[in-house]
Coordinates of C-alpha atoms in Angstrom, one line a residue:
X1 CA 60.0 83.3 90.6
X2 CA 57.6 83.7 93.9
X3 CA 56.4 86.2 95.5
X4 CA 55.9 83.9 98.5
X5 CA 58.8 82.1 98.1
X6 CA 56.3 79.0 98.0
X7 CA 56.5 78.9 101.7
X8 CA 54.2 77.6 104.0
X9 CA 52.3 80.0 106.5
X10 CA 52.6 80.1 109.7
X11 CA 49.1 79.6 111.4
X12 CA 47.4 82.4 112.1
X13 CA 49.5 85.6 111.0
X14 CA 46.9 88.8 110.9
X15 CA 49.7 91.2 108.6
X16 CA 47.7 95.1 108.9
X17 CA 48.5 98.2 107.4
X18 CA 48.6 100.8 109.7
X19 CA 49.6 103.8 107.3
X20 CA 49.5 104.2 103.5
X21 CA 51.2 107.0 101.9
X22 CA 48.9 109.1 99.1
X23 CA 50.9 112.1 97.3
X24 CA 47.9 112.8 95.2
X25 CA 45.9 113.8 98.2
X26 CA 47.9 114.6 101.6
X27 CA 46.6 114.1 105.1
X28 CA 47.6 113.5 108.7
X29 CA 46.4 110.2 108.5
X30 CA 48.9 109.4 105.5
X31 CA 51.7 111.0 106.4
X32 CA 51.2 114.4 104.9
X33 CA 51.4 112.7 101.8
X34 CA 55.2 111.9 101.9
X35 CA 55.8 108.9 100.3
X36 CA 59.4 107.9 101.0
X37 CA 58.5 106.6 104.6
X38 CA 60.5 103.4 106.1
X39 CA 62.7 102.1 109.2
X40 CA 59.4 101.4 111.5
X41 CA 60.5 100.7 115.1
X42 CA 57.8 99.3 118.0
X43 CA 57.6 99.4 121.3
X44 CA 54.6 98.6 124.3
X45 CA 53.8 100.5 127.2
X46 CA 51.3 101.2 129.2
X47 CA 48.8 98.5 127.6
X48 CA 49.4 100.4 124.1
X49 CA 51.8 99.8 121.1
X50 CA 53.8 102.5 119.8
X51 CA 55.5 102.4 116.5
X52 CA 57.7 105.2 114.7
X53 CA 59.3 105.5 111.4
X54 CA 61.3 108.3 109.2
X55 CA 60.0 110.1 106.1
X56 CA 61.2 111.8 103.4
X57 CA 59.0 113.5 100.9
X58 CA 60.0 111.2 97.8
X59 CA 63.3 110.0 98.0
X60 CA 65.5 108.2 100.5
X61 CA 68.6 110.1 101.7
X62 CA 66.9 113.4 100.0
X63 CA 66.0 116.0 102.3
X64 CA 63.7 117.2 104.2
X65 CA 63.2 114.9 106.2
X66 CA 61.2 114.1 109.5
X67 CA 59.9 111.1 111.9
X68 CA 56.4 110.0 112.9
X69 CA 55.0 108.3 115.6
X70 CA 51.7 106.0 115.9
X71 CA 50.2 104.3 118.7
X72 CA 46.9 101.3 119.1
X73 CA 45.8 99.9 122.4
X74 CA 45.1 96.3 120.2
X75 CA 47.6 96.5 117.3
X76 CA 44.9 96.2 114.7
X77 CA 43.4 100.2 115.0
X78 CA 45.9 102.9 114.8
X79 CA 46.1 106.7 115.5
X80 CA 46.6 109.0 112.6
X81 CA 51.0 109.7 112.4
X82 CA 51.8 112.2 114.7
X83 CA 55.0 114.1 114.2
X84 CA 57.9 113.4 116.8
X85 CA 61.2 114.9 115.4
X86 CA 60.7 117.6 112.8
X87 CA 62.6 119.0 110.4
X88 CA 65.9 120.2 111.9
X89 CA 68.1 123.1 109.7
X90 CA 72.0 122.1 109.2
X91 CA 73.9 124.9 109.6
X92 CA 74.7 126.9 106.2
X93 CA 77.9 126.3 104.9
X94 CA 78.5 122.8 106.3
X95 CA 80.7 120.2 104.0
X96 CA 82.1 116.7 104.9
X97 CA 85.6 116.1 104.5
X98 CA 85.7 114.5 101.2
X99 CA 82.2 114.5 99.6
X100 CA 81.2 117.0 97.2
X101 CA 78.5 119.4 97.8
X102 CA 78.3 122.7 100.5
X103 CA 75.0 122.9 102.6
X104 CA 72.4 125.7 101.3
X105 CA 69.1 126.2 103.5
X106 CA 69.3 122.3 104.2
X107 CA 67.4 120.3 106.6
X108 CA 68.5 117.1 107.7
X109 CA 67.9 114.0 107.2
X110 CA 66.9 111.5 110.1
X111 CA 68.4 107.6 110.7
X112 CA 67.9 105.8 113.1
X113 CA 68.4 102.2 114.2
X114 CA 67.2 102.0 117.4
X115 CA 63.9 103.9 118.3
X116 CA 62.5 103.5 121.7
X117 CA 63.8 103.4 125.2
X118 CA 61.7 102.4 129.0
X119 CA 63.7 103.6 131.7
X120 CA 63.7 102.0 134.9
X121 CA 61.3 104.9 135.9
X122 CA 59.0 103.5 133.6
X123 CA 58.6 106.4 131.3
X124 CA 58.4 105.5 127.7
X125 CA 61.2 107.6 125.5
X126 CA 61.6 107.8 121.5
X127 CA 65.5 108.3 120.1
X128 CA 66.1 109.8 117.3
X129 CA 69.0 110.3 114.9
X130 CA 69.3 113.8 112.7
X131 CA 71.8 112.7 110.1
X132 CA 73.3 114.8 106.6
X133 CA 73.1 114.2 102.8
X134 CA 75.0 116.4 100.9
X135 CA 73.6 114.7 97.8
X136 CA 71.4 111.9 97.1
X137 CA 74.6 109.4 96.9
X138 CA 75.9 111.0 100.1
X139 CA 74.8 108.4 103.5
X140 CA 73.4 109.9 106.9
X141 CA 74.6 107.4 108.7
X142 CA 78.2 108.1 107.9
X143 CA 79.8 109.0 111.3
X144 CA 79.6 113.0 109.8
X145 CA 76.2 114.1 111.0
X146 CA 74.8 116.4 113.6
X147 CA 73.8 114.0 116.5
X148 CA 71.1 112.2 118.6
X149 CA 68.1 113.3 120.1
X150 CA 65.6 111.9 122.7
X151 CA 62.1 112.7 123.6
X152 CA 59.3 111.9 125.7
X153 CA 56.0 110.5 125.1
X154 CA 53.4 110.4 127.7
X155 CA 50.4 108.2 128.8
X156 CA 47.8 111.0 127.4
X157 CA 49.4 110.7 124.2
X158 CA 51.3 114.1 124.6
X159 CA 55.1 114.8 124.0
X160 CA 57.6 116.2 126.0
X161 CA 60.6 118.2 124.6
X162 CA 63.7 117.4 122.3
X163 CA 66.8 117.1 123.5
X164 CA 70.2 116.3 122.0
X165 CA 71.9 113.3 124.4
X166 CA 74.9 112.8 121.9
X167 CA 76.5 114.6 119.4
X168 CA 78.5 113.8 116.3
X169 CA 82.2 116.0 115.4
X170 CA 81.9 119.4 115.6
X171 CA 78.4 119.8 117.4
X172 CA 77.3 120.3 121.1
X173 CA 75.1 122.2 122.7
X174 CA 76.2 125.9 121.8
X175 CA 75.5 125.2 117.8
X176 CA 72.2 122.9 118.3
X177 CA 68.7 123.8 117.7
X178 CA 67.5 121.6 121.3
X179 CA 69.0 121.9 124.6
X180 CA 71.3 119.1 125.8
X181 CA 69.6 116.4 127.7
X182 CA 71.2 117.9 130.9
X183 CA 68.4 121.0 130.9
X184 CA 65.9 118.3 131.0
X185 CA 64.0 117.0 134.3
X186 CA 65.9 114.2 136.3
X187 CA 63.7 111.4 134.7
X188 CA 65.1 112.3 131.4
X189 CA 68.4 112.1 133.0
X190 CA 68.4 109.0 134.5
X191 CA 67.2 107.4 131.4
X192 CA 70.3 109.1 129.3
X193 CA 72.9 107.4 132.1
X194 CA 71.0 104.2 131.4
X195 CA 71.5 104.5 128.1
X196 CA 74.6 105.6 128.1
X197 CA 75.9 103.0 130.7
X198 CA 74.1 100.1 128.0
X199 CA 76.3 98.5 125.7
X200 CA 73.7 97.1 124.0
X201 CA 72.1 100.2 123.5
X202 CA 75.4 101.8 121.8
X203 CA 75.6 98.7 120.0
X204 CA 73.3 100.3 117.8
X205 CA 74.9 103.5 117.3
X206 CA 78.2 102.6 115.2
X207 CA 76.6 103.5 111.8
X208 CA 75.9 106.9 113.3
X209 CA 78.8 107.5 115.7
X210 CA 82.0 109.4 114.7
X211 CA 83.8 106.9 113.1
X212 CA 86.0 104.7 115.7
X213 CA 84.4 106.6 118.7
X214 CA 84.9 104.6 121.6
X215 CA 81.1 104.7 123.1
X216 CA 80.3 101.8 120.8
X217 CA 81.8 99.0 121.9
X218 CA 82.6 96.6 118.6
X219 CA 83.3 99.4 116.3
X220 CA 82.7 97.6 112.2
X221 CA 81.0 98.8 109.8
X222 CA 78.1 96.1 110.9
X223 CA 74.6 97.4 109.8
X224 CA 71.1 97.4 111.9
X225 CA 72.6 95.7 115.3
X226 CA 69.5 93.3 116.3
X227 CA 70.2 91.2 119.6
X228 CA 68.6 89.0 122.3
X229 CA 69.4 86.8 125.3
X230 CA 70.4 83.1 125.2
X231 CA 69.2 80.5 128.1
X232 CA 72.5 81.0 129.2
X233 CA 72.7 85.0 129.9
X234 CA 74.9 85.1 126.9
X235 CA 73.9 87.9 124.7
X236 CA 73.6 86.8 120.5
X237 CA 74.1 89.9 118.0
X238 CA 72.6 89.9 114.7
X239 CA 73.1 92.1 111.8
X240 CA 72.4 92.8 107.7
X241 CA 73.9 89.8 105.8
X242 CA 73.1 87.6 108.4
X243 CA 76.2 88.4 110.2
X244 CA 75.7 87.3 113.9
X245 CA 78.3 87.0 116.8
X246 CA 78.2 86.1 120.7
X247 CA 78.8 88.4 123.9
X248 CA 79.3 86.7 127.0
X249 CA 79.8 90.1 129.3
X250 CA 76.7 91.7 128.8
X251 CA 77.3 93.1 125.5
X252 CA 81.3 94.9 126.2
X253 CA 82.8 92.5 124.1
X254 CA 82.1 90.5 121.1
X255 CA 83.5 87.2 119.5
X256 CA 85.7 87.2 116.9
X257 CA 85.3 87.0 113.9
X258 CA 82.1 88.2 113.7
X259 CA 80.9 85.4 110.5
X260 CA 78.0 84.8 108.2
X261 CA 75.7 82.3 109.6
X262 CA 75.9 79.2 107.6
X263 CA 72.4 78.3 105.4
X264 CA 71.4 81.8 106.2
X265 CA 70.3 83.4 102.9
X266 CA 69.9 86.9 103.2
X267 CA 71.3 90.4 101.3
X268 CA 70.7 93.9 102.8
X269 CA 67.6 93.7 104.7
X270 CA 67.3 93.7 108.0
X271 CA 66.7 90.7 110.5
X272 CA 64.8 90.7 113.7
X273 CA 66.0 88.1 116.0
X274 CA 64.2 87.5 119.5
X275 CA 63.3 85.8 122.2
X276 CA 59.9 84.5 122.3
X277 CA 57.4 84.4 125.4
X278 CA 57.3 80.5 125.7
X279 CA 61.2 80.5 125.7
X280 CA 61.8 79.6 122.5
X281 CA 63.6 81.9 119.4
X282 CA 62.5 83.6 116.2
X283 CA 64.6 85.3 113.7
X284 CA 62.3 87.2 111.2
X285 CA 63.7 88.2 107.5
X286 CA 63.8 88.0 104.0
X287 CA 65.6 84.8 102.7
X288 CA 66.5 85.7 100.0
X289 CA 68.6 88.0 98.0
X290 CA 66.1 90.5 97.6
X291 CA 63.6 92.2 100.2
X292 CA 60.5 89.7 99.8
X293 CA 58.6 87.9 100.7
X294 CA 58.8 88.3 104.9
X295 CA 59.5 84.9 106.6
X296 CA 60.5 83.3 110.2
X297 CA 62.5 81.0 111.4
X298 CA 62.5 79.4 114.9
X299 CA 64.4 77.8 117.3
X300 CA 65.0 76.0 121.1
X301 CA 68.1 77.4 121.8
X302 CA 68.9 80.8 120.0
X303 CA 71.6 79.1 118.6
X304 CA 69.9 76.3 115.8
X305 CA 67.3 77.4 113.7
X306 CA 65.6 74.8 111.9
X307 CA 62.2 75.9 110.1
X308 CA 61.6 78.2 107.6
X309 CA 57.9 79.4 107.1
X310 CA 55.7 82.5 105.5
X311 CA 54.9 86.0 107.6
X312 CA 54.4 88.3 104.6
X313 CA 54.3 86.9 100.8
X314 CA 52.9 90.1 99.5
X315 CA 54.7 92.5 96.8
X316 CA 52.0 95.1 96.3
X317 CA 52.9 97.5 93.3
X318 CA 55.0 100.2 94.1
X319 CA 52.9 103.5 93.9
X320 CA 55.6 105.8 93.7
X321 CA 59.4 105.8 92.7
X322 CA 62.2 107.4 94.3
X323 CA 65.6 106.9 95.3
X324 CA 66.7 103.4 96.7
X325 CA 63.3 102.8 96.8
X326 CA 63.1 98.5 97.4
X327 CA 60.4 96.2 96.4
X328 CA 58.5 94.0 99.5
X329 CA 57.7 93.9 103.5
X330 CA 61.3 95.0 104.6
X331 CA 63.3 96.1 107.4
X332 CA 61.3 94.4 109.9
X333 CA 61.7 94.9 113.4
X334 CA 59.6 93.8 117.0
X335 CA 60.2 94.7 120.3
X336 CA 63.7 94.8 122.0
X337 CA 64.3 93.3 125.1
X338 CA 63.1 95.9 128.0
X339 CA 61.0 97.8 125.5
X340 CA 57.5 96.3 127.0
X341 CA 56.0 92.8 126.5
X342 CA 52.1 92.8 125.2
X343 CA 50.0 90.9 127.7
X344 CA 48.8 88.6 125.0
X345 CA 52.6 87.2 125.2
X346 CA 52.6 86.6 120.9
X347 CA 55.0 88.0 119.0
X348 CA 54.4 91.7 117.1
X349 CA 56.3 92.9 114.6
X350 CA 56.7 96.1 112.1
X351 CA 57.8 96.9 108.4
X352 CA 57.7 98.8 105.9
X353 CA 56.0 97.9 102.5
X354 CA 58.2 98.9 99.7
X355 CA 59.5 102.1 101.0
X356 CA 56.4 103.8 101.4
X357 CA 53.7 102.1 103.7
X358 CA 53.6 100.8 107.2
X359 CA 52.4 97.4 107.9
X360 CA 52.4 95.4 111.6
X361 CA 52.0 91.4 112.0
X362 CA 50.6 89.7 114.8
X363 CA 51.9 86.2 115.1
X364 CA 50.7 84.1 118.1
X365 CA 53.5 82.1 120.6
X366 CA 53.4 79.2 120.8
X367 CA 54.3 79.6 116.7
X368 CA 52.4 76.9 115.1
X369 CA 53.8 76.2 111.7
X370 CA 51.5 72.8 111.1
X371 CA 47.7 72.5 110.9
X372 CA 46.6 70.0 113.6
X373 CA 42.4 70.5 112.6
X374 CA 40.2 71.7 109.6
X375 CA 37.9 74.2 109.7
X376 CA 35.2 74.9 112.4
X377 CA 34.6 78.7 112.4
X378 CA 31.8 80.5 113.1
X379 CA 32.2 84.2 112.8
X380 CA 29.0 85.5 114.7
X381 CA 29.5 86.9 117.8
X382 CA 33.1 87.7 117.0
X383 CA 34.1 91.3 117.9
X384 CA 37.8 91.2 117.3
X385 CA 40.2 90.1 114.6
X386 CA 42.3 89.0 117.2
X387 CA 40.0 86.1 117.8
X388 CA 40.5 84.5 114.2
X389 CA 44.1 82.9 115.9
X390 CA 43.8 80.2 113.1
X391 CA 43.2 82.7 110.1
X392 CA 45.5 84.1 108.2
X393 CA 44.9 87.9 107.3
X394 CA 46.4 90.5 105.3
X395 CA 44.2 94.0 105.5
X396 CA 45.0 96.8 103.5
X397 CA 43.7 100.2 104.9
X398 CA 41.5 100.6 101.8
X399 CA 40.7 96.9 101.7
X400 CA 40.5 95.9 105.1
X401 CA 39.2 92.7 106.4
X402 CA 36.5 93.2 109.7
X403 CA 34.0 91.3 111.5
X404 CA 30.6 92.6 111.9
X405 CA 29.0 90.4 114.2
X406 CA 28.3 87.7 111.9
X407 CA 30.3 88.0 108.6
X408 CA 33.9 87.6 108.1
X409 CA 34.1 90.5 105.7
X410 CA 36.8 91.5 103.0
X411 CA 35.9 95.0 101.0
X412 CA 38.3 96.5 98.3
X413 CA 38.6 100.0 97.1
X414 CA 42.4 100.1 96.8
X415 CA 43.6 100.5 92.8
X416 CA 47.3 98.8 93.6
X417 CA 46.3 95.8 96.4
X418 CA 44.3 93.6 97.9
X419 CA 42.6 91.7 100.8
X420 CA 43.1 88.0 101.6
X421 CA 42.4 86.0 104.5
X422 CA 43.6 82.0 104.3
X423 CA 42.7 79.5 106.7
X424 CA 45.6 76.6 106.8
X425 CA 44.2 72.7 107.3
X426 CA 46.2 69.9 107.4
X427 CA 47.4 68.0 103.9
X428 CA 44.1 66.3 102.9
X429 CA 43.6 64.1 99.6
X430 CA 39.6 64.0 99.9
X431 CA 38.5 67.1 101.3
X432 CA 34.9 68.4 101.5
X433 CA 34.2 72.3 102.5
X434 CA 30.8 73.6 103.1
X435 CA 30.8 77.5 103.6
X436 CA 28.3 80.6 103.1
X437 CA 29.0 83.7 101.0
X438 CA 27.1 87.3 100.7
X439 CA 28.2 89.6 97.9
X440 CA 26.8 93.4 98.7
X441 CA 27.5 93.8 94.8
X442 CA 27.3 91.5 91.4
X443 CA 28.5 94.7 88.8
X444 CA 31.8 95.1 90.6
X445 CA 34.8 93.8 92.3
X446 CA 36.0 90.1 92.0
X447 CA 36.2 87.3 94.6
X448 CA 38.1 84.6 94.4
X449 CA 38.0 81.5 96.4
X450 CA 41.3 79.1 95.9
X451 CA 42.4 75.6 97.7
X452 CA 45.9 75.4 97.5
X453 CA 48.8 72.6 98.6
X454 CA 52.2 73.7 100.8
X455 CA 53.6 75.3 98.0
X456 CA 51.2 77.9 97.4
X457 CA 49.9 76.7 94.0
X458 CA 46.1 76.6 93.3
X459 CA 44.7 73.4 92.4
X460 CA 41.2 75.0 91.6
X461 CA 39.0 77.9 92.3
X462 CA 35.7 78.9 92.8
X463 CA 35.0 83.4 91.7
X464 CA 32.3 85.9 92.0
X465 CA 33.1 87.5 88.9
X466 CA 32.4 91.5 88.4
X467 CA 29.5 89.7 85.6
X468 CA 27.3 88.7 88.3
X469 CA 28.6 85.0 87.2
X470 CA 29.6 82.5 89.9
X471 CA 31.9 79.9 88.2
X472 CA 34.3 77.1 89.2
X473 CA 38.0 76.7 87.9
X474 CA 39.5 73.8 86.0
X475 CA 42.7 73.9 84.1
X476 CA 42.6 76.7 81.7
X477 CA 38.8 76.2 81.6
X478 CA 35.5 77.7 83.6
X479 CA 32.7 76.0 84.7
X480 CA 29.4 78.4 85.2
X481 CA 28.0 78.0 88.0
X482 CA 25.0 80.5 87.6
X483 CA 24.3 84.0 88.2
X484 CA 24.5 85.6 92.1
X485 CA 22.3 88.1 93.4
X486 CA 23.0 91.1 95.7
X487 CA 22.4 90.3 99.7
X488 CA 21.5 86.9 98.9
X489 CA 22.9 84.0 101.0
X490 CA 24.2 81.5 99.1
X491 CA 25.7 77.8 100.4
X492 CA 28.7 76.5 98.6
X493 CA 29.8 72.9 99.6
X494 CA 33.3 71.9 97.3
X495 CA 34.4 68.1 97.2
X496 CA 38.0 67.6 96.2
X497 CA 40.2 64.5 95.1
X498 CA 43.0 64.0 94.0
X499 CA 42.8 60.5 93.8
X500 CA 40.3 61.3 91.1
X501 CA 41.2 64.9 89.8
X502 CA 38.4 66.4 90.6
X503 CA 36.5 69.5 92.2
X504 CA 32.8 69.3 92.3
X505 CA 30.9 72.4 93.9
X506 CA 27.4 72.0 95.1
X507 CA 25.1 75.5 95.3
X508 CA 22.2 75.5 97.6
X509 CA 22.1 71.7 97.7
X510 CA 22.8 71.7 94.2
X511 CA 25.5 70.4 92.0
X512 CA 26.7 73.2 90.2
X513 CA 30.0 71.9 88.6
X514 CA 32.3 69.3 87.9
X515 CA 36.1 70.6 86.9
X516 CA 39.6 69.0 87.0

C-alpha cells in the first residue's frame, strides 16, 4: 500500500542515478538507448568506483545482448557507459538438450553474478558471463551456455583483452571467439589461479556452471550467492529468498540445511549482506514480496539483525515494457570483500531502477537510523553533495539535486520522476522551522515542502505552485499565502503543534496562514 513501506530513513542516504536509459533518442551516455539494462555490480580501485551492468535492447533474456562499464572518482559524477563485453555470436545450429528452438545468427545473452576481481597484483579485472536463450522463456543461467570471460581495466581508463577462463559443455578454446586466459600476460594468469583456487569466488558460479560441476563447491540451485566474514573468521552465505547458511573452512563447505532466515521477508530479489567499516553488519534488500521499496538492516554480530529502516522508497514509472521487466530499486549489490574499500570507510551500493536505469546510494558508517539534532545547515560554501551527511537525497539525472555555492538546489525536467531531498529531525510536538527559498520560475514546475512523522505521512505542506501562488496545506483545504516572484528571496518560518492542530507559516515576518 506504500511505496516506502512507511519506513523510516536512514540519516543521510544521497540515492544518484548514474545512467537513464532513452529509446526515443540513443546515446553513449544512455546506454545506446537500450532499455532492458540491470544486474549492476561495484567495485573501488585506485581512488575510483567502478560499476558494470548487462543490457539487452528491450527485453530480459532476449538477445542481443552486451555489458557496460562506468567509473566516478566521488560516486556522485559518472563517466558516460563504456562497453566491456560485446555482443558475442553462438555458433549456428546450437540446441539444448530439451528446450525448443535451434540457434539462427544469434548472439548471446550475458549473466553474471559476480562482476569484479583485484588480484593480489593489484590490477583491477571485470568477469563476465556469455550465457544462451533459445527463446524468451529459455534461462542463460542454465548450466547450457558458452562460458566465462575476464578482462582488464586499467588506471587510464583503457581495457585490455577478452579472454575465456571457463567454459561451459561442449566449448573450449578451439570453438570460442577469445583466446583462453592462458594466451594472456602472467598477471592475468595469476589472477585466474586466484580465482580459481577461491571458493568463494565459485560460490557464485553454480547458476552458470554445468550443472553438478564440481568447481562450485555447494552445488543447489541457490540464486545470487552474496557473503561476508563473521568476527569469528567464519564465512556467512546469503542468497534470493533469504536463504543464508554458515562456512567455517573458508568457504569448501557449507552447513546443512541451508534454511530461510526466520522474520526475513523477502521473494526473488537479491540481498546484499556485508561487513561494515566500524565492524558492525548490514544486509540490504527488499522486504517485502515484491522489488520495492530498498531498505537495510543492521547488526553487531553478522548473525542478529534487529532494525529495519528506508535506503530507496522510490517506484518511478516504468518508461518502457519488456519481458520480466520488475517494478522498484532492485538487485542491489556493494562491494565484496577484497574488491577495494572507499577511503571515506561508508557504505556504497548499486541497483537497478526497474529494469532499466542505474542508480548508486551512499550511506555513511557509523549507520545512524535516529535523529540526535534539528536542523542547522547552511549551504554556502558547500562544494560537494557529499558534505550534506545529514540530508537525504534522491537525484535523478534530469532532475538532479547540486550545490552552487550558496543554494541547495533541486531542478526538474524529467516527464516520469522527481527530485527530493529530506532532512530527518528528531520526533518533535512543537516544532518551529525558519528557512529561505528562490524559485528561478513562477509559470512552471511545482515545489512542494512537507513535514512528515516516522511513518512517512504528511501532516501539512507548504507549495510553489506552477500559478505563481505560494499556499499552505490543511486537510483537504489551501490556505493562500500570496503570489512569488522570480529570483526573489523569500523567508518562510512554519510553527507546528500538535498539541493544538496547527501549522501557521510566517512570510517575510509576516503571518501568512493558519491551517490544520
Amino acid at each position: 500500500n506504500h511505496h516506502d513501506g512507511q519506513l523510516s530513513p536512514v540519516v543521510g542516504v544521497h540515492n544518484i542515478q548514474i545512467m537513464r536509459a532513452n529509446r526515443e533518442y540513443p546515446a553513449k551516455e544512455n546506454g545506446f538507448g537500450w532499455t532492458y539494462n540491470h544486474q549492476p555490480m561495484m567495485a573501488y580501485w585506485n581512488g575510483k568506483f567502478y560499476v558494470h551492468f548487462l543490457c539487452d535492447p528491450k527485453d530480459e533474456q532476449v538477445p542481443p545482448s552486451h555489458t557496460l562499464i562506468q567509473s566516478s572518482a566521488d560516486g556522485y559524477t559518472w563517466s558516460a557507459p563504456d562497453m566491456l563485453f560485446p555482443e558475442y555470436d553462438v555458433p549456428e545450429g546450437f540446441t539444448k538438450e530439451g528446450v525448443e528452438g535451434v540457434a539462427h545468427n544469434m548472439k548471446a545473452v550475458m549473466h553474471q553474478r559476480q562482476g569484479f576481481y583485484v588480484s593480489k597484483d593489484n590490477r583491477l579485472y571485470a568477469l563476465g558471463y556469455y550465457g544462451i536463450c533459445l527463446s524468451k522463456k529459455d534461462h542463460n543461467n542454465d548450466g547450457n551456455g558458452i562460458g566465462r570471460v575476464i578482462r582488464e581495466i586499467k588506471a587510464d581508463g583503457t581495457m585490455g583483452n577478452i579472454y575465456f577462463i571457463y567454459y561451459n559443455h561442449g566449448f573450449n578454446e578451439k570453438n570460442t571467439d577469445y583466446p583462453n586466459y592462458r594466451k594472456g600476460d602472467k598477471y592475468l594468469k595469476r589472477a585466474v589461479a586466484e580465482i580459481l583456487a577461491n571458493p568463494r569466488i565459485r560460490m557464485g558460479w553454480v547458476e552458470e556452471s554445468d550443472r553438478n560441476d564440481p568447481i562450485v563447491p555447494l552445488n543447489k540451485p541457490y540464486k545470487a550467492y552474496c557473503d561476508y566474514t563473521l568476527p569469528d573468521g567464519r564465512i556467512a552465505a546469503l542468497w534470493k529468498h533469504a536463504l543464508n547458511s554458515i562456512s567455517s573452512d573458508g568457504g569448501n563447505t557449507w552447513e546443512q540445511p541451508v534454511e530461510r532466515a526466520k522474520g526475513f521477508v523477502n521473494s526473488n530479489a537479491k540481498i546484499w549482506g556485508q561487513r561494515l567499516s566500524d565492524g558492525t553488519y548490514a544486509t540490504i534488500y527488499n522486504p517485502s514480496e515484491f522489488r520495492w521499496p530498498l531498505a537495510i538492516s543492521l547488526s553487531a554480530d553478522g548473525l542478529n539483525y534487529t532494525t529495519l529502516n528506508l535506503v530507496n522508497g522510490e517506484v518511478p514509472p516504468m518508461r518502457y515494457g519488456g519481458n520480466y521487466k520488475s517494478f522498484g530499486p532492485q538487485y542491489v549489490r556493494g562491494i565484496i570483500e577484497g574488491n577495494g574499500t572507499p577511503e571515506d570507510g561508508d557504505l556504497w551500493l548499486t541497483y537497478s531502477m526497474n529494469k532499466e536505469d542505474m542508480w548508486v546510494s551512499h550511506i555513511p558508517v557509523p549507520v545512524q537510523i535516529n535523529a540526535t539534532a534539528h536542523a542547522n545547515d547552511n549551504f554556502e560554501g558547500m562544494k560537494s553533495l557529499s558534505e550534506l551527511s545529514a540530508w537525504n537525497i534522491y537525484s535523478p539525472i534530469q532532475a538532479p539535486v547540486s550545490l552552487d555555492g550558496k543554494w541547495l538546489k533541486l531542478s526538474d525536467r524529467d516527464k516520469f520522476d522527481y527530485c527530493r531531498i529530506e532532512r530527518k529531525i528528531p520526533a518533535t510536538k512543537e516544532l518551529a522551522v525558519e528557512f529561505d527559498v528562490k524559485a528561478a520560475q513562477n509559470n512552471h514546475g511545482w515545489l512542494q515542502i512537507e513535514f512528515l512523522d516516522e511513518d512517512g505521512t504528511a501532516c501539512s505542506r507548504i507549495e510553489l505552485t506552477d500559478l505563481g501562488e505560494m499556499r499552505c496545506k490543511g486537510g483537504a483545504r489551501y490556505g493562500i499565502m500570496g503570489k512569488y516572484e522570480i529570483g526573489k528571496t523569500y523567508h518562510i518560518r512554519a510553527e507546528l503543534s500538535v498539541a493544538t492542530r496547527t501549522a501557521t507559516v510566517y512570510l517575510d515576518g509576516k503571518k501568512a496562514a493558519t491551517r490544520m
